[in-house]
Amino acid sequence: MSIEIEIVSGDEGRPRARELLDRVWPPAEMDKLSWGQVKWASADLRVMIETDDGTLACHAGIFFRTVTWNGQKVHIGGIGGVATRADHRRRGYASLALEAAVHTMRDHDAAQFALLFCEPHNFEFYRSRGWHPFTGAVYAEQPGGKIRFEAMAPLVLDLKRRAPTLGTLDMCGLPW
Ligand SMILES: CC(C)(COP(=O)(O)OP(=O)(O)OC[C@H]1O[C@@H](n2cnc3c(N)ncnc32)[C@H](O)[C@@H]1OP(=O)(O)O)[C@@H](O)C(=O)NCCC(=O)NCCS
C-alpha cells in the first residue's frame, strides 16, 4: 500500500485531524484520562499520512512558540497529537510522521530545541528516537490561569542547540 505524507497548515488540517483524534481518544472517554480536561494549543502545522484509499492513517501536530527557560526567551518547536488509527498501527507511520515533523522543525531556523508531552507507556517510543526527559518544572496556561503542568511528562530533542533537561520552562501559552 502506498502512502502520502503531507505537511499542511494547522487550520486546513484541523477537521480531518479532529476526526482521527476523536477516534483514538473518544470525547466520551476523556474524563477517564488524567489529562482529559487539559486545554491544548492548536497546531501551527500538521503532518498528515494518508493511505492510497484516502484514509487519514496518522497525524502529528507541529507547534512553534517563544517560551522562556529560566526566564530567558527561547524559540522552540513542539510536537503533539501524535496518533495512528488503531487498524493502521505498527506499520511505521508514527515514526515517519515524527521524522517529518522533526525535519520541518529543523528547517525552521529559529527553533532551538523541541518539546513534547507524553504518557509513560510511550516513553520508549520517543526515547528510542532521540528524545530525552526534561526533569525541570514546566508551567503552562490553562483557562483558570498559569499552572505547573504535570499532567504528562515532558521530553525534549536537540535541534539548533542542546535541549535543556533541567530548570524552569514556561510555555507562555497553552501546552501542546
Ligand atoms: C503511539 C502510536 C502513535 C504509535 O503509532 P504507530 O504508527 O503504530 O507507530 P510505528 O509503527 O511508527 O512504531 C510503533 C512500533 O511498531 C514497530 N513497527 C513499526 N513498523 C512495524 C511493522 N511493519 N511490523 C512490526 N512492528 C513495526 C516500531 O518499531 C515501533 O516499535 P518501537 O517503538 O519498539 O521501535 C500509536 O500506538 C497510537 O496512536 N497510540 C494511541 C495514541 C497515543 O498514545 N499517541 C501518542 C501520544 S504522545
Coordinates of N, CA and C and ligand atoms in Angstrom, one line a residue:
M1 N 0.9 -1.2 0.0 CA 0.0 0.0 0.0 C 0.9 1.2 0.0
S2 N 0.6 2.2 -0.9 CA 1.4 3.4 -0.9 C 0.8 4.4 0.0
I3 N 1.6 5.3 0.5 CA 1.1 6.4 1.4 C 1.6 7.7 0.9
E4 N 0.9 8.8 1.4 CA 1.3 10.1 1.0 C 1.5 10.9 2.3
I5 N 2.7 11.6 2.4 CA 2.9 12.3 3.6 C 2.9 13.8 3.2
E6 N 2.0 14.5 3.9 CA 1.8 15.9 3.6 C 2.0 16.8 4.9
I7 N 2.5 18.0 4.7 CA 2.5 18.9 5.8 C 1.5 20.0 5.4
V8 N 0.5 20.2 6.2 CA -0.5 21.2 5.9 C -0.6 22.2 7.1
S9 N -1.3 23.3 6.8 CA -1.4 24.3 7.9 C -2.3 23.7 8.9
G10 N -2.1 24.2 10.2 CA -2.9 23.7 11.3 C -4.4 23.8 11.0
D11 N -4.8 25.0 10.5 CA -6.2 25.2 10.3 C -6.8 24.4 9.2
E12 N -6.0 24.3 8.1 CA -6.5 23.5 7.0 C -6.7 22.0 7.4
G13 N -5.8 21.5 8.2 CA -5.9 20.1 8.5 C -6.8 19.7 9.7
R14 N -7.2 20.8 10.4 CA -7.9 20.6 11.7 C -9.1 19.6 11.6
P15 N -10.1 19.8 10.6 CA -11.2 18.9 10.7 C -10.9 17.4 10.5
R16 N -10.0 17.1 9.6 CA -9.6 15.7 9.4 C -8.8 15.2 10.6
A17 N -8.0 16.0 11.1 CA -7.2 15.6 12.3 C -8.1 15.3 13.5
R18 N -9.1 16.2 13.6 CA -10.1 16.1 14.8 C -10.8 14.7 14.7
E19 N -11.2 14.4 13.5 CA -11.9 13.1 13.3 C -11.0 11.9 13.7
L20 N -9.7 12.0 13.3 CA -8.8 10.9 13.7 C -8.5 10.9 15.2
L21 N -8.3 12.1 15.8 CA -8.0 12.2 17.2 C -9.2 11.8 18.0
D22 N -10.4 12.1 17.6 CA -11.6 11.6 18.3 C -11.8 10.1 18.2
R23 N -11.3 9.5 17.2 CA -11.4 8.0 17.1 C -10.4 7.4 18.1
V24 N -9.2 8.0 18.2 CA -8.2 7.5 19.0 C -8.5 7.8 20.5
W25 N -9.0 9.0 20.8 CA -9.3 9.4 22.1 C -10.8 9.9 22.1
P26 N -11.8 8.9 22.2 CA -13.2 9.3 22.1 C -13.6 10.3 23.1
P27 N -14.2 11.4 22.7 CA -14.6 12.5 23.6 C -15.3 12.0 24.9
A28 N -16.1 11.0 24.7 CA -16.9 10.4 25.8 C -16.1 9.8 26.9
E29 N -14.8 9.4 26.5 CA -13.9 8.7 27.4 C -12.8 9.6 28.0
M30 N -12.9 10.9 27.7 CA -11.8 11.7 28.1 C -11.7 11.9 29.6
D31 N -12.9 11.8 30.3 CA -13.0 12.0 31.7 C -12.1 11.0 32.5
K32 N -11.9 9.8 31.8 CA -11.2 8.7 32.5 C -9.7 9.0 32.5
L33 N -9.2 9.9 31.6 CA -7.8 10.2 31.5 C -7.4 11.3 32.4
S34 N -6.2 11.1 33.0 CA -5.6 12.1 33.9 C -5.5 13.5 33.2
W35 N -5.3 13.5 31.9 CA -5.1 14.7 31.2 C -6.3 15.1 30.3
G36 N -7.5 14.4 30.6 CA -8.6 14.5 29.8 C -9.2 15.9 29.8
Q37 N -9.0 16.7 30.8 CA -9.6 18.0 30.9 C -8.6 19.2 30.5
V38 N -7.4 18.8 30.1 CA -6.4 19.8 29.7 C -6.9 20.5 28.5
K39 N -6.7 21.8 28.4 CA -6.9 22.6 27.2 C -5.6 22.7 26.5
W40 N -5.6 22.2 25.2 CA -4.4 22.1 24.5 C -4.4 23.3 23.4
A41 N -3.1 23.6 23.0 CA -3.0 24.6 21.9 C -3.3 24.0 20.6
S42 N -3.6 24.8 19.6 CA -3.9 24.3 18.2 C -2.6 24.3 17.5
A43 N -2.5 23.2 16.7 CA -1.2 23.0 15.9 C -1.0 24.1 14.9
D44 N 0.3 24.6 14.7 CA 0.6 25.5 13.6 C 0.6 24.8 12.3
L45 N 1.2 23.6 12.3 CA 1.3 22.8 11.1 C 0.9 21.4 11.5
R46 N 0.6 20.6 10.5 CA 0.2 19.2 10.8 C 0.9 18.2 9.7
V47 N 1.4 17.1 10.2 CA 1.9 16.1 9.3 C 0.7 15.1 9.2
M48 N 0.3 14.9 7.9 CA -0.9 14.0 7.7 C -0.4 12.8 6.8
I49 N -0.6 11.6 7.3 CA -0.2 10.5 6.5 C -1.5 9.8 6.0
E50 N -1.6 9.8 4.7 CA -2.8 9.2 4.1 C -2.5 8.0 3.3
T51 N -3.4 7.0 3.4 CA -3.2 5.8 2.5 C -3.8 6.0 1.2
D52 N -3.5 5.1 0.2 CA -4.0 5.4 -1.2 C -5.5 5.3 -1.3
D53 N -6.2 4.8 -0.3 CA -7.7 4.9 -0.4 C -8.2 6.2 0.2
G54 N -7.3 7.1 0.6 CA -7.7 8.4 1.1 C -7.9 8.4 2.6
T55 N -7.6 7.3 3.3 CA -7.8 7.3 4.8 C -6.7 8.1 5.4
L56 N -7.0 8.9 6.4 CA -6.0 9.6 7.2 C -5.6 8.6 8.3
A57 N -4.4 8.0 8.1 CA -3.9 6.9 8.9 C -3.2 7.5 10.2
C58 N -2.5 8.6 10.0 CA -1.6 9.1 11.1 C -1.5 10.6 11.1
H59 N -1.4 11.2 12.2 CA -1.3 12.7 12.3 C -0.3 13.0 13.4
A60 N 0.4 14.1 13.1 CA 1.3 14.7 14.2 C 1.2 16.2 14.0
G61 N 0.8 16.9 15.1 CA 0.8 18.4 15.1 C 2.2 19.0 15.4
I62 N 2.5 20.1 14.7 CA 3.7 20.8 14.9 C 3.4 22.2 15.4
F63 N 4.2 22.6 16.4 CA 4.0 23.9 17.1 C 5.3 24.7 17.1
F64 N 5.1 26.0 17.1 CA 6.3 26.9 17.2 C 5.9 27.9 18.3
R65 N 6.8 28.2 19.2 CA 6.4 29.2 20.2 C 7.7 29.8 20.9
T66 N 7.6 31.1 21.2 CA 8.7 31.6 22.0 C 8.3 31.4 23.5
V67 N 9.1 30.6 24.2 CA 8.8 30.3 25.6 C 9.9 30.9 26.4
T68 N 9.9 30.7 27.7 CA 11.1 31.1 28.5 C 11.6 29.9 29.2
W69 N 12.9 29.9 29.2 CA 13.7 28.8 30.0 C 14.5 29.6 31.0
N70 N 14.3 29.3 32.3 CA 15.0 30.1 33.4 C 14.9 31.6 33.1
G71 N 13.7 32.0 32.7 CA 13.5 33.4 32.5 C 14.0 34.0 31.2
Q72 N 14.7 33.2 30.4 CA 15.2 33.8 29.1 C 14.4 33.3 28.0
K73 N 14.1 34.2 27.0 CA 13.2 33.8 25.9 C 14.0 32.9 25.0
V74 N 13.3 31.9 24.5 CA 13.9 30.9 23.5 C 12.8 30.4 22.6
H75 N 13.1 30.4 21.3 CA 12.1 30.0 20.4 C 12.2 28.5 20.2
I76 N 11.2 27.7 20.4 CA 11.3 26.3 20.3 C 10.2 25.7 19.4
G77 N 10.4 24.4 19.0 CA 9.4 23.7 18.2 C 8.7 22.7 19.2
G78 N 7.6 22.2 18.7 CA 6.9 21.2 19.5 C 6.1 20.2 18.7
I79 N 5.8 19.1 19.3 CA 5.0 18.0 18.6 C 3.9 17.6 19.6
G80 N 2.7 17.4 19.0 CA 1.6 17.0 19.9 C 0.6 16.3 19.0
G81 N -0.3 15.6 19.7 CA -1.4 15.0 18.9 C -0.9 13.9 18.0
V82 N 0.1 13.1 18.4 CA 0.6 12.1 17.5 C -0.3 10.9 17.7
A83 N -0.9 10.5 16.6 CA -1.9 9.4 16.7 C -2.0 8.6 15.4
T84 N -2.1 7.3 15.5 CA -2.3 6.4 14.3 C -3.6 5.7 14.5
R85 N -4.4 5.6 13.5 CA -5.6 4.8 13.6 C -5.3 3.4 14.1
A86 N -6.1 2.9 15.0 CA -5.8 1.6 15.6 C -5.6 0.5 14.6
D87 N -6.3 0.5 13.5 CA -6.2 -0.6 12.5 C -5.0 -0.3 11.5
H88 N -4.2 0.8 11.7 CA -3.1 1.1 10.9 C -1.8 1.1 11.7
R89 N -1.8 0.6 12.9 CA -0.6 0.7 13.7 C 0.5 -0.3 13.4
R90 N 1.7 0.0 13.9 CA 2.9 -0.9 13.7 C 3.2 -1.1 12.2
R91 N 3.0 -0.1 11.5 CA 3.5 -0.1 10.1 C 4.5 1.0 9.9
G92 N 4.9 1.7 11.0 CA 6.0 2.7 10.9 C 5.4 4.1 10.6
Y93 N 4.1 4.3 10.6 CA 3.5 5.6 10.2 C 3.9 6.7 11.2
A94 N 3.7 6.4 12.5 CA 4.0 7.4 13.5 C 5.5 7.7 13.5
S95 N 6.4 6.7 13.2 CA 7.8 7.0 13.1 C 8.1 8.0 11.9
L96 N 7.4 7.7 10.8 CA 7.5 8.6 9.7 C 7.0 10.0 10.0
A97 N 5.9 10.1 10.6 CA 5.3 11.4 10.9 C 6.2 12.2 11.9
L98 N 6.8 11.5 12.8 CA 7.7 12.1 13.8 C 8.9 12.7 13.0
E99 N 9.4 11.8 12.1 CA 10.6 12.2 11.3 C 10.3 13.4 10.5
A100 N 9.1 13.4 9.9 CA 8.7 14.6 9.0 C 8.6 15.8 9.9
A101 N 8.0 15.7 11.1 CA 7.8 16.8 12.0 C 9.2 17.4 12.4
V102 N 10.1 16.5 12.7 CA 11.4 17.0 13.2 C 12.2 17.7 12.1
H103 N 12.1 17.1 10.8 CA 12.7 17.7 9.7 C 12.1 19.2 9.5
T104 N 10.8 19.3 9.6 CA 10.2 20.6 9.5 C 10.7 21.6 10.6
M105 N 10.8 21.1 11.8 CA 11.3 21.9 12.9 C 12.7 22.3 12.7
R106 N 13.5 21.4 12.2 CA 14.9 21.7 11.9 C 15.1 22.8 10.8
D107 N 14.2 22.7 9.8 CA 14.2 23.7 8.7 C 13.7 25.1 9.2
H108 N 13.0 25.1 10.3 CA 12.5 26.3 10.8 C 13.7 26.9 11.6
D109 N 14.4 27.9 11.0 CA 15.7 28.4 11.5 C 15.7 28.6 13.0
A110 N 14.6 29.2 13.5 CA 14.7 29.8 14.8 C 14.4 28.7 15.9
A111 N 13.9 27.5 15.6 CA 13.6 26.6 16.6 C 14.8 26.0 17.2
Q112 N 15.1 26.3 18.5 CA 16.4 25.9 19.1 C 16.4 24.4 19.6
F113 N 15.2 24.0 20.1 CA 15.1 22.6 20.5 C 13.6 22.3 20.5
A114 N 13.2 21.0 20.6 CA 11.8 20.6 20.5 C 11.3 20.0 21.8
L115 N 10.0 20.1 22.0 CA 9.4 19.7 23.3 C 8.1 18.9 22.9
L116 N 7.9 17.8 23.6 CA 6.6 17.2 23.5 C 6.2 16.6 24.9
F117 N 5.0 16.3 25.1 CA 4.5 15.7 26.3 C 3.9 14.3 26.0
C118 N 4.2 13.4 26.9 CA 3.6 12.0 26.6 C 3.4 11.2 27.8
E119 N 2.6 10.2 27.7 CA 2.3 9.3 28.8 C 3.4 8.3 28.9
P120 N 3.6 7.7 30.1 CA 4.7 6.8 30.4 C 4.8 5.7 29.4
H121 N 3.7 5.1 28.9 CA 3.8 3.9 28.1 C 4.3 4.3 26.7
N122 N 4.5 5.6 26.4 CA 5.0 5.9 25.1 C 6.5 6.4 25.2
F123 N 7.0 6.5 26.5 CA 8.4 7.0 26.7 C 9.4 6.3 25.7
E124 N 9.3 5.0 25.7 CA 10.3 4.2 24.9 C 10.3 4.5 23.4
F125 N 9.0 4.7 22.9 CA 8.8 5.1 21.5 C 9.6 6.3 21.2
Y126 N 9.5 7.3 22.1 CA 10.3 8.6 21.8 C 11.7 8.5 22.2
R127 N 12.0 7.8 23.3 CA 13.4 7.7 23.7 C 14.3 7.0 22.7
S128 N 13.7 6.0 22.0 CA 14.5 5.3 21.0 C 14.6 6.1 19.8
R129 N 13.9 7.3 19.7 CA 14.0 8.2 18.6 C 14.7 9.5 18.9
G130 N 15.5 9.5 20.0 CA 16.4 10.6 20.3 C 15.9 11.6 21.3
W131 N 14.6 11.4 21.8 CA 14.1 12.4 22.8 C 14.5 12.0 24.2
H132 N 14.7 13.0 25.1 CA 15.1 12.6 26.4 C 14.2 13.5 27.4
P133 N 14.1 13.0 28.7 CA 13.3 13.6 29.6 C 13.8 15.0 30.0
F134 N 12.8 15.9 30.2 CA 13.1 17.2 30.8 C 12.6 17.1 32.2
T135 N 13.6 17.2 33.2 CA 13.2 16.9 34.6 C 13.0 18.1 35.4
G136 N 13.0 19.3 34.8 CA 12.7 20.5 35.5 C 11.2 20.8 35.6
A137 N 10.9 22.0 35.9 CA 9.5 22.3 36.1 C 8.9 23.0 34.8
V138 N 7.7 22.6 34.5 CA 7.0 23.2 33.3 C 5.8 23.9 33.8
Y139 N 5.6 25.2 33.3 CA 4.4 26.0 33.6 C 3.7 26.2 32.3
A140 N 2.4 26.2 32.3 CA 1.6 26.5 31.1 C 0.3 27.2 31.5
E141 N -0.3 27.8 30.5 CA -1.6 28.5 30.7 C -2.7 27.4 30.6
Q142 N -3.7 27.7 31.4 CA -5.0 26.9 31.3 C -6.1 28.0 31.5
P143 N -7.3 27.7 31.2 CA -8.4 28.7 31.3 C -8.4 29.4 32.6
G144 N -8.0 28.7 33.7 CA -8.0 29.4 35.0 C -6.8 30.1 35.4
G145 N -5.8 30.2 34.5 CA -4.5 30.9 34.7 C -3.3 29.9 34.6
K146 N -2.2 30.5 35.0 CA -0.9 29.7 34.8 C -0.9 28.6 35.8
I147 N -0.5 27.4 35.4 CA -0.3 26.2 36.4 C 1.0 25.6 36.2
R148 N 1.5 24.8 37.2 CA 2.6 23.9 37.0 C 2.0 22.7 36.2
F149 N 2.5 22.4 35.0 CA 1.9 21.4 34.2 C 2.6 20.1 34.4
E150 N 1.8 19.2 35.0 CA 2.3 17.9 35.4 C 1.5 16.7 34.9
A151 N 0.5 17.1 34.0 CA -0.4 16.1 33.5 C 0.2 15.0 32.7
M152 N 1.3 15.4 32.0 CA 2.1 14.4 31.2 C 3.6 14.8 31.3
A153 N 4.4 13.8 31.0 CA 5.9 14.1 31.2 C 6.4 14.8 29.9
P154 N 7.3 15.8 30.2 CA 7.9 16.5 29.0 C 9.2 15.7 28.5
L155 N 9.3 15.7 27.2 CA 10.5 15.1 26.6 C 11.1 16.2 25.7
V156 N 12.4 16.3 25.5 CA 13.0 17.3 24.6 C 13.9 16.6 23.6
L157 N 14.1 17.4 22.5 CA 15.0 16.9 21.5 C 15.9 18.0 21.0
D158 N 17.2 17.8 20.9 CA 18.2 18.8 20.4 C 17.8 19.2 19.0
L159 N 17.8 20.5 18.7 CA 17.7 20.9 17.3 C 18.9 21.8 17.0
K160 N 18.7 23.2 17.0 CA 19.9 24.1 16.8 C 20.9 24.0 17.9
R161 N 20.3 23.8 19.1 CA 21.2 23.7 20.3 C 20.8 22.5 21.2
R162 N 21.6 22.2 22.1 CA 21.3 21.1 23.0 C 20.1 21.5 23.9
A163 N 19.2 20.7 24.0 CA 18.0 21.0 24.7 C 18.3 20.9 26.2
P164 N 17.7 21.9 27.0 CA 18.0 21.8 28.4 C 17.2 20.6 29.0
T165 N 17.6 20.0 30.1 CA 16.9 19.0 30.8 C 16.5 19.3 32.2
L166 N 17.0 20.5 32.6 CA 16.7 21.0 34.0 C 16.2 22.4 33.9
G167 N 15.8 23.0 35.0 CA 15.4 24.4 35.1 C 13.9 24.6 35.0
T168 N 13.5 25.8 34.7 CA 12.1 26.1 34.7 C 11.7 26.6 33.3
L169 N 10.8 25.9 32.7 CA 10.3 26.2 31.4 C 8.9 26.7 31.4
D170 N 8.7 27.9 30.9 CA 7.4 28.5 30.9 C 6.9 28.5 29.5
M171 N 5.8 27.7 29.2 CA 5.3 27.6 27.8 C 4.8 28.9 27.3
C172 N 4.5 29.9 28.2 CA 3.9 31.2 27.7 C 2.7 31.0 26.9
G173 N 1.9 30.0 27.2 CA 0.7 29.7 26.5 C 0.2 28.4 26.8
L174 N -0.8 27.9 26.1 CA -1.3 26.5 26.3 C -0.3 25.5 26.0
P175 N -0.4 24.3 26.7 CA 0.5 23.2 26.4 C 0.1 22.6 25.0
W176 N 1.0 21.7 24.4 CA 0.6 21.0 23.2 C 0.8 19.5 23.4
Ligands
LIG1 C1 1.9 5.5 19.8 C2 1.4 5.4 18.3 C3 1.2 6.8 17.8 C4 2.4 4.7 17.5 O1 1.9 4.6 16.2 P1 2.4 3.6 15.1 O2 2.0 4.2 13.7 O3 1.9 2.2 15.4 O4 4.0 3.7 15.3 P2 5.1 3.0 14.5 O5 4.5 1.9 13.6 O6 5.9 4.0 13.8 O7 6.0 2.3 15.6 C5 5.4 1.6 16.7 C6 6.2 0.4 17.0 O8 5.9 -0.6 16.0 C7 7.1 -1.0 15.4 N1 6.8 -1.3 14.0 C8 6.8 -0.4 13.0 N2 6.5 -0.9 11.8 C9 6.3 -2.2 12.1 C10 6.0 -3.3 11.3 N3 5.8 -3.2 10.0 N4 5.8 -4.5 11.9 C11 6.0 -4.7 13.2 N5 6.4 -3.6 14.0 C12 6.5 -2.5 13.5 C13 8.1 0.1 15.6 O9 9.4 -0.5 15.5 C14 7.7 0.6 16.9 O10 8.3 -0.1 17.9 P3 9.5 0.5 18.7 O11 8.9 1.7 19.5 O12 9.9 -0.6 19.6 O13 10.5 0.9 17.8 C15 0.0 4.7 18.3 O14 0.2 3.5 19.0 C16 -1.1 5.5 18.8 O15 -1.8 6.2 18.1 N6 -1.4 5.3 20.1 C17 -2.6 6.0 20.7 C18 -2.3 7.5 20.8 C19 -1.0 7.8 21.5 O16 -0.7 7.3 22.6 N7 -0.3 8.7 20.9 C20 1.0 9.2 21.4 C21 0.8 10.5 22.1 S1 2.3 11.1 22.8

